[in-house]
Amino acid sequence: MKLTISRQNIYLLVLSVVLLVFVLLFAFFALIPEGKHYRMERLEMKKYEANEAQYNQWHDEILEELRTLQSHNKHLIAAYDNTFNAERFVKMNSIYFESLQLQKITSKEDEDGFSVYEVNATSKIDSPGSFYAFIEGINKSDWIINANFPIRFEREGNVITSTFTLKIFANLQEK
């Protein structure tokens, strides 16, 4: 039996075998090692994506907390931008006292981005309750004010004279 294979078929068969060997060599020496590298890179990328999602969630929580704090403390935030006016302070707080006098001590050194003014206040009140109402009132005032201790109370007839020191904080930008 004689096999008759044409020359074209032999060339086609040899070319097919060469291409098959080339594809196998390419797969073993190029694709498979790069596939392993790709899998490692993909796992690393998933870690980065998980971290990014965690940081985005943390960012959103912090942003929501910031917005909540800003909405609850609008009054305090606005107080940082107000300049102190002694006449206005006396006028606003005269409802708590029979008389209120402010005497400016010297401007103190700047503290943490704020200029600090120290004021010595002398007032006449009819009861300590009105002084405590005044303390509550300065908490809601247009300025950042700190009442320093000691607060001295002295009785003079039917009135109580109180002497205390207030620190008023203002932004340094206002200087």
mmCIF file of C-alpha atoms in Angstrom:
data_model
loop_
_atom_site.group_PDB
_atom_site.id
_atom_site.type_symbol
_atom_site.label_atom_id
_atom_site.label_comp_id
_atom_site.label_asym_id
_atom_site.label_seq_id
_atom_site.Cartn_x
_atom_site.Cartn_y
_atom_site.Cartn_z
ATOM 1 C CA MET A 1 0.000 0.000 0.000
ATOM 2 C CA LYS A 2 1.352 3.157 -1.071
ATOM 3 C CA LEU A 3 0.559 6.316 0.738
ATOM 4 C CA THR A 4 0.213 9.251 -1.425
ATOM 5 C CA ILE A 5 0.430 12.523 0.397
ATOM 6 C CA SER A 6 0.811 15.537 -1.681
ATOM 7 C CA ARG A 7 3.653 17.934 -1.158
ATOM 8 C CA GLN A 8 1.217 20.702 -0.137
ATOM 9 C CA ASN A 9 -0.200 18.543 2.623
ATOM 10 C CA ILE A 10 3.304 17.782 3.913
ATOM 11 C CA TYR A 11 4.180 21.478 3.967
ATOM 12 C CA LEU A 12 0.886 22.190 5.677
ATOM 13 C CA LEU A 13 1.515 19.428 8.233
ATOM 14 C CA VAL A 14 5.070 20.654 8.956
ATOM 15 C CA LEU A 15 3.871 24.230 9.260
ATOM 16 C CA SER A 16 1.082 23.109 11.615
ATOM 17 C CA VAL A 17 3.560 21.181 13.803
ATOM 18 C CA VAL A 18 5.921 24.190 13.885
ATOM 19 C CA LEU A 19 3.065 26.498 14.820
ATOM 20 C CA LEU A 20 1.861 24.050 17.489
ATOM 21 C CA VAL A 21 5.363 23.875 18.976
ATOM 22 C CA PHE A 22 5.609 27.676 18.854
ATOM 23 C CA VAL A 23 2.238 28.052 20.603
ATOM 24 C CA LEU A 24 3.210 25.532 23.289
ATOM 25 C CA LEU A 25 6.590 27.215 23.879
ATOM 26 C CA PHE A 26 4.936 30.619 23.976
ATOM 27 C CA ALA A 27 2.347 29.355 26.472
ATOM 28 C CA PHE A 28 4.897 27.718 28.793
ATOM 29 C CA PHE A 29 7.538 30.434 28.673
ATOM 30 C CA ALA A 30 5.448 33.591 28.366
ATOM 31 C CA LEU A 31 1.785 33.186 29.246
ATOM 32 C CA ILE A 32 1.928 30.912 32.299
ATOM 33 C CA PRO A 33 4.620 32.904 34.183
ATOM 34 C CA GLU A 34 2.863 36.152 33.337
ATOM 35 C CA GLY A 35 -0.447 34.618 34.443
ATOM 36 C CA LYS A 36 1.044 33.850 37.856
ATOM 37 C CA HIS A 37 2.342 37.408 38.023
ATOM 38 C CA TYR A 38 -1.078 38.671 36.950
ATOM 39 C CA ARG A 39 -2.815 36.681 39.716
ATOM 40 C CA MET A 40 -0.446 38.090 42.337
ATOM 41 C CA GLU A 41 -0.992 41.621 41.034
ATOM 42 C CA ARG A 42 -4.756 41.075 41.003
ATOM 43 C CA LEU A 43 -4.709 39.914 44.652
ATOM 44 C CA GLU A 44 -2.622 42.925 45.611
ATOM 45 C CA MET A 45 -5.035 45.193 43.735
ATOM 46 C CA LYS A 46 -7.984 43.671 45.623
ATOM 47 C CA LYS A 47 -6.192 44.477 48.892
ATOM 48 C CA TYR A 48 -5.731 48.074 47.741
ATOM 49 C CA GLU A 49 -9.380 48.275 46.708
ATOM 50 C CA ALA A 50 -10.476 46.907 50.109
ATOM 51 C CA ASN A 51 -8.276 49.486 51.859
ATOM 52 C CA GLU A 52 -9.619 52.238 49.641
ATOM 53 C CA ALA A 53 -13.203 51.205 50.403
ATOM 54 C CA GLN A 54 -12.394 51.181 54.116
ATOM 55 C CA TYR A 55 -10.800 54.640 53.916
ATOM 56 C CA ASN A 56 -13.697 55.976 51.863
ATOM 57 C CA GLN A 57 -16.132 54.679 54.470
ATOM 58 C CA TRP A 58 -14.030 56.231 57.242
ATOM 59 C CA HIS A 59 -13.880 59.507 55.280
ATOM 60 C CA ASP A 60 -17.656 59.531 54.855
ATOM 61 C CA GLU A 61 -18.194 58.863 58.580
ATOM 62 C CA ILE A 62 -15.799 61.635 59.583
ATOM 63 C CA LEU A 63 -17.356 64.028 57.055
ATOM 64 C CA GLU A 64 -20.828 63.267 58.405
ATOM 65 C CA GLU A 65 -19.588 63.816 61.964
ATOM 66 C CA LEU A 66 -17.983 67.111 60.905
ATOM 67 C CA ARG A 67 -21.202 68.311 59.287
ATOM 68 C CA THR A 68 -23.192 67.304 62.361
ATOM 69 C CA LEU A 69 -20.785 69.161 64.654
ATOM 70 C CA GLN A 70 -20.838 72.199 62.384
ATOM 71 C CA SER A 71 -24.633 72.292 62.386
ATOM 72 C CA HIS A 72 -24.825 71.850 66.181
ATOM 73 C CA ASN A 73 -22.117 74.441 66.858
ATOM 74 C CA LYS A 74 -22.878 77.164 64.314
ATOM 75 C CA HIS A 75 -23.045 79.720 67.101
ATOM 76 C CA LEU A 76 -19.589 78.828 68.431
ATOM 77 C CA ILE A 77 -18.022 78.814 64.986
ATOM 78 C CA ALA A 78 -19.471 82.249 64.281
ATOM 79 C CA ALA A 79 -18.193 83.486 67.670
ATOM 80 C CA TYR A 80 -14.596 82.898 66.561
ATOM 81 C CA ASP A 81 -14.991 85.527 63.860
ATOM 82 C CA ASN A 82 -16.516 88.261 66.053
ATOM 83 C CA THR A 83 -14.432 91.078 67.475
ATOM 84 C CA PHE A 84 -14.962 92.032 71.096
ATOM 85 C CA ASN A 85 -16.837 95.255 71.794
ATOM 86 C CA ALA A 86 -16.882 96.226 75.495
ATOM 87 C CA GLU A 87 -19.839 98.607 75.161
ATOM 88 C CA ARG A 88 -21.930 95.985 73.445
ATOM 89 C CA PHE A 89 -20.912 93.424 76.078
ATOM 90 C CA VAL A 90 -22.046 95.721 78.910
ATOM 91 C CA LYS A 91 -25.288 96.548 77.099
ATOM 92 C CA MET A 92 -26.105 92.872 76.437
ATOM 93 C CA ASN A 93 -25.314 91.716 79.979
ATOM 94 C CA SER A 94 -26.746 94.644 81.941
ATOM 95 C CA ILE A 95 -29.967 92.651 82.397
ATOM 96 C CA TYR A 96 -28.149 90.395 84.870
ATOM 97 C CA PHE A 97 -26.613 93.152 86.981
ATOM 98 C CA GLU A 98 -27.613 96.381 88.651
ATOM 99 C CA SER A 99 -24.309 97.794 87.426
ATOM 100 C CA LEU A 100 -21.481 96.313 85.374
ATOM 101 C CA GLN A 101 -18.095 97.918 84.788
ATOM 102 C CA LEU A 102 -15.303 96.553 82.624
ATOM 103 C CA GLN A 103 -11.707 97.559 83.020
ATOM 104 C CA LYS A 104 -9.287 96.327 80.379
ATOM 105 C CA ILE A 105 -6.112 94.836 81.726
ATOM 106 C CA THR A 106 -3.325 94.661 79.151
ATOM 107 C CA SER A 107 -3.547 92.486 76.073
ATOM 108 C CA LYS A 108 -1.927 89.180 76.839
ATOM 109 C CA GLU A 109 0.382 87.199 74.598
ATOM 110 C CA ASP A 110 -1.152 85.295 71.726
ATOM 111 C CA GLU A 111 -2.289 81.786 72.578
ATOM 112 C CA ASP A 112 -2.755 79.068 69.953
ATOM 113 C CA GLY A 113 -3.735 81.356 67.098
ATOM 114 C CA PHE A 114 -5.882 83.726 69.164
ATOM 115 C CA SER A 115 -5.262 87.158 70.602
ATOM 116 C CA VAL A 116 -6.349 87.241 74.226
ATOM 117 C CA TYR A 117 -7.804 90.246 76.042
ATOM 118 C CA GLU A 118 -8.148 90.148 79.791
ATOM 119 C CA VAL A 119 -10.895 92.248 81.376
ATOM 120 C CA ASN A 120 -11.538 92.851 85.047
ATOM 121 C CA ALA A 121 -15.290 93.103 85.707
ATOM 122 C CA THR A 122 -16.996 94.538 88.762
ATOM 123 C CA SER A 123 -20.722 94.135 89.118
ATOM 124 C CA LYS A 124 -23.509 94.622 91.605
ATOM 125 C CA ILE A 125 -26.140 91.885 91.731
ATOM 126 C CA ASP A 126 -29.140 91.205 93.908
ATOM 127 C CA SER A 127 -28.654 87.414 94.127
ATOM 128 C CA PRO A 128 -26.075 84.822 93.105
ATOM 129 C CA GLY A 129 -28.706 83.337 90.784
ATOM 130 C CA SER A 130 -28.411 86.332 88.473
ATOM 131 C CA PHE A 131 -24.633 85.809 88.348
ATOM 132 C CA TYR A 132 -25.143 82.181 87.307
ATOM 133 C CA ALA A 133 -27.627 83.360 84.672
ATOM 134 C CA PHE A 134 -24.891 85.735 83.456
ATOM 135 C CA ILE A 135 -22.442 82.812 83.214
ATOM 136 C CA GLU A 136 -25.020 80.899 81.133
ATOM 137 C CA GLY A 137 -25.534 84.032 79.036
ATOM 138 C CA ILE A 138 -21.849 84.393 78.171
ATOM 139 C CA ASN A 139 -21.888 80.771 77.033
ATOM 140 C CA LYS A 140 -24.452 81.832 74.442
ATOM 141 C CA SER A 141 -22.877 85.189 73.636
ATOM 142 C CA ASP A 142 -21.253 86.284 70.412
ATOM 143 C CA TRP A 143 -17.714 85.903 71.767
ATOM 144 C CA ILE A 144 -15.457 83.205 73.137
ATOM 145 C CA ILE A 145 -15.155 84.153 76.799
ATOM 146 C CA ASN A 146 -13.527 82.357 79.700
ATOM 147 C CA ALA A 147 -14.401 83.378 83.274
ATOM 148 C CA ASN A 148 -11.316 82.979 85.455
ATOM 149 C CA PHE A 149 -11.298 82.095 89.117
ATOM 150 C CA PRO A 150 -11.343 83.341 91.812
ATOM 151 C CA ILE A 151 -14.659 85.124 91.627
ATOM 152 C CA ARG A 152 -15.062 87.286 94.707
ATOM 153 C CA PHE A 153 -18.450 88.126 96.184
ATOM 154 C CA GLU A 154 -18.845 90.789 98.893
ATOM 155 C CA ARG A 155 -22.097 91.804 100.495
ATOM 156 C CA GLU A 156 -22.807 95.557 100.665
ATOM 157 C CA GLY A 157 -26.221 96.099 102.179
ATOM 158 C CA ASN A 158 -28.902 94.603 99.903
ATOM 159 C CA VAL A 159 -26.571 94.046 96.943
ATOM 160 C CA ILE A 160 -23.638 91.750 96.288
ATOM 161 C CA THR A 161 -20.542 93.144 94.643
ATOM 162 C CA SER A 162 -18.725 90.610 92.492
ATOM 163 C CA THR A 163 -15.276 90.964 91.023
ATOM 164 C CA PHE A 164 -13.986 88.562 88.399
ATOM 165 C CA THR A 165 -11.659 88.366 85.444
ATOM 166 C CA LEU A 166 -12.740 87.416 81.922
ATOM 167 C CA LYS A 167 -10.506 86.289 79.069
ATOM 168 C CA ILE A 168 -11.861 87.159 75.654
ATOM 169 C CA PHE A 169 -10.420 85.299 72.681
ATOM 170 C CA ALA A 170 -10.354 86.821 69.188
ATOM 171 C CA ASN A 171 -8.843 85.629 65.938
ATOM 172 C CA LEU A 172 -5.321 86.815 65.220
ATOM 173 C CA GLN A 173 -6.455 87.823 61.736
ATOM 174 C CA GLU A 174 -8.397 90.693 63.282
ATOM 175 C CA LYS A 175 -5.220 92.367 64.603
#
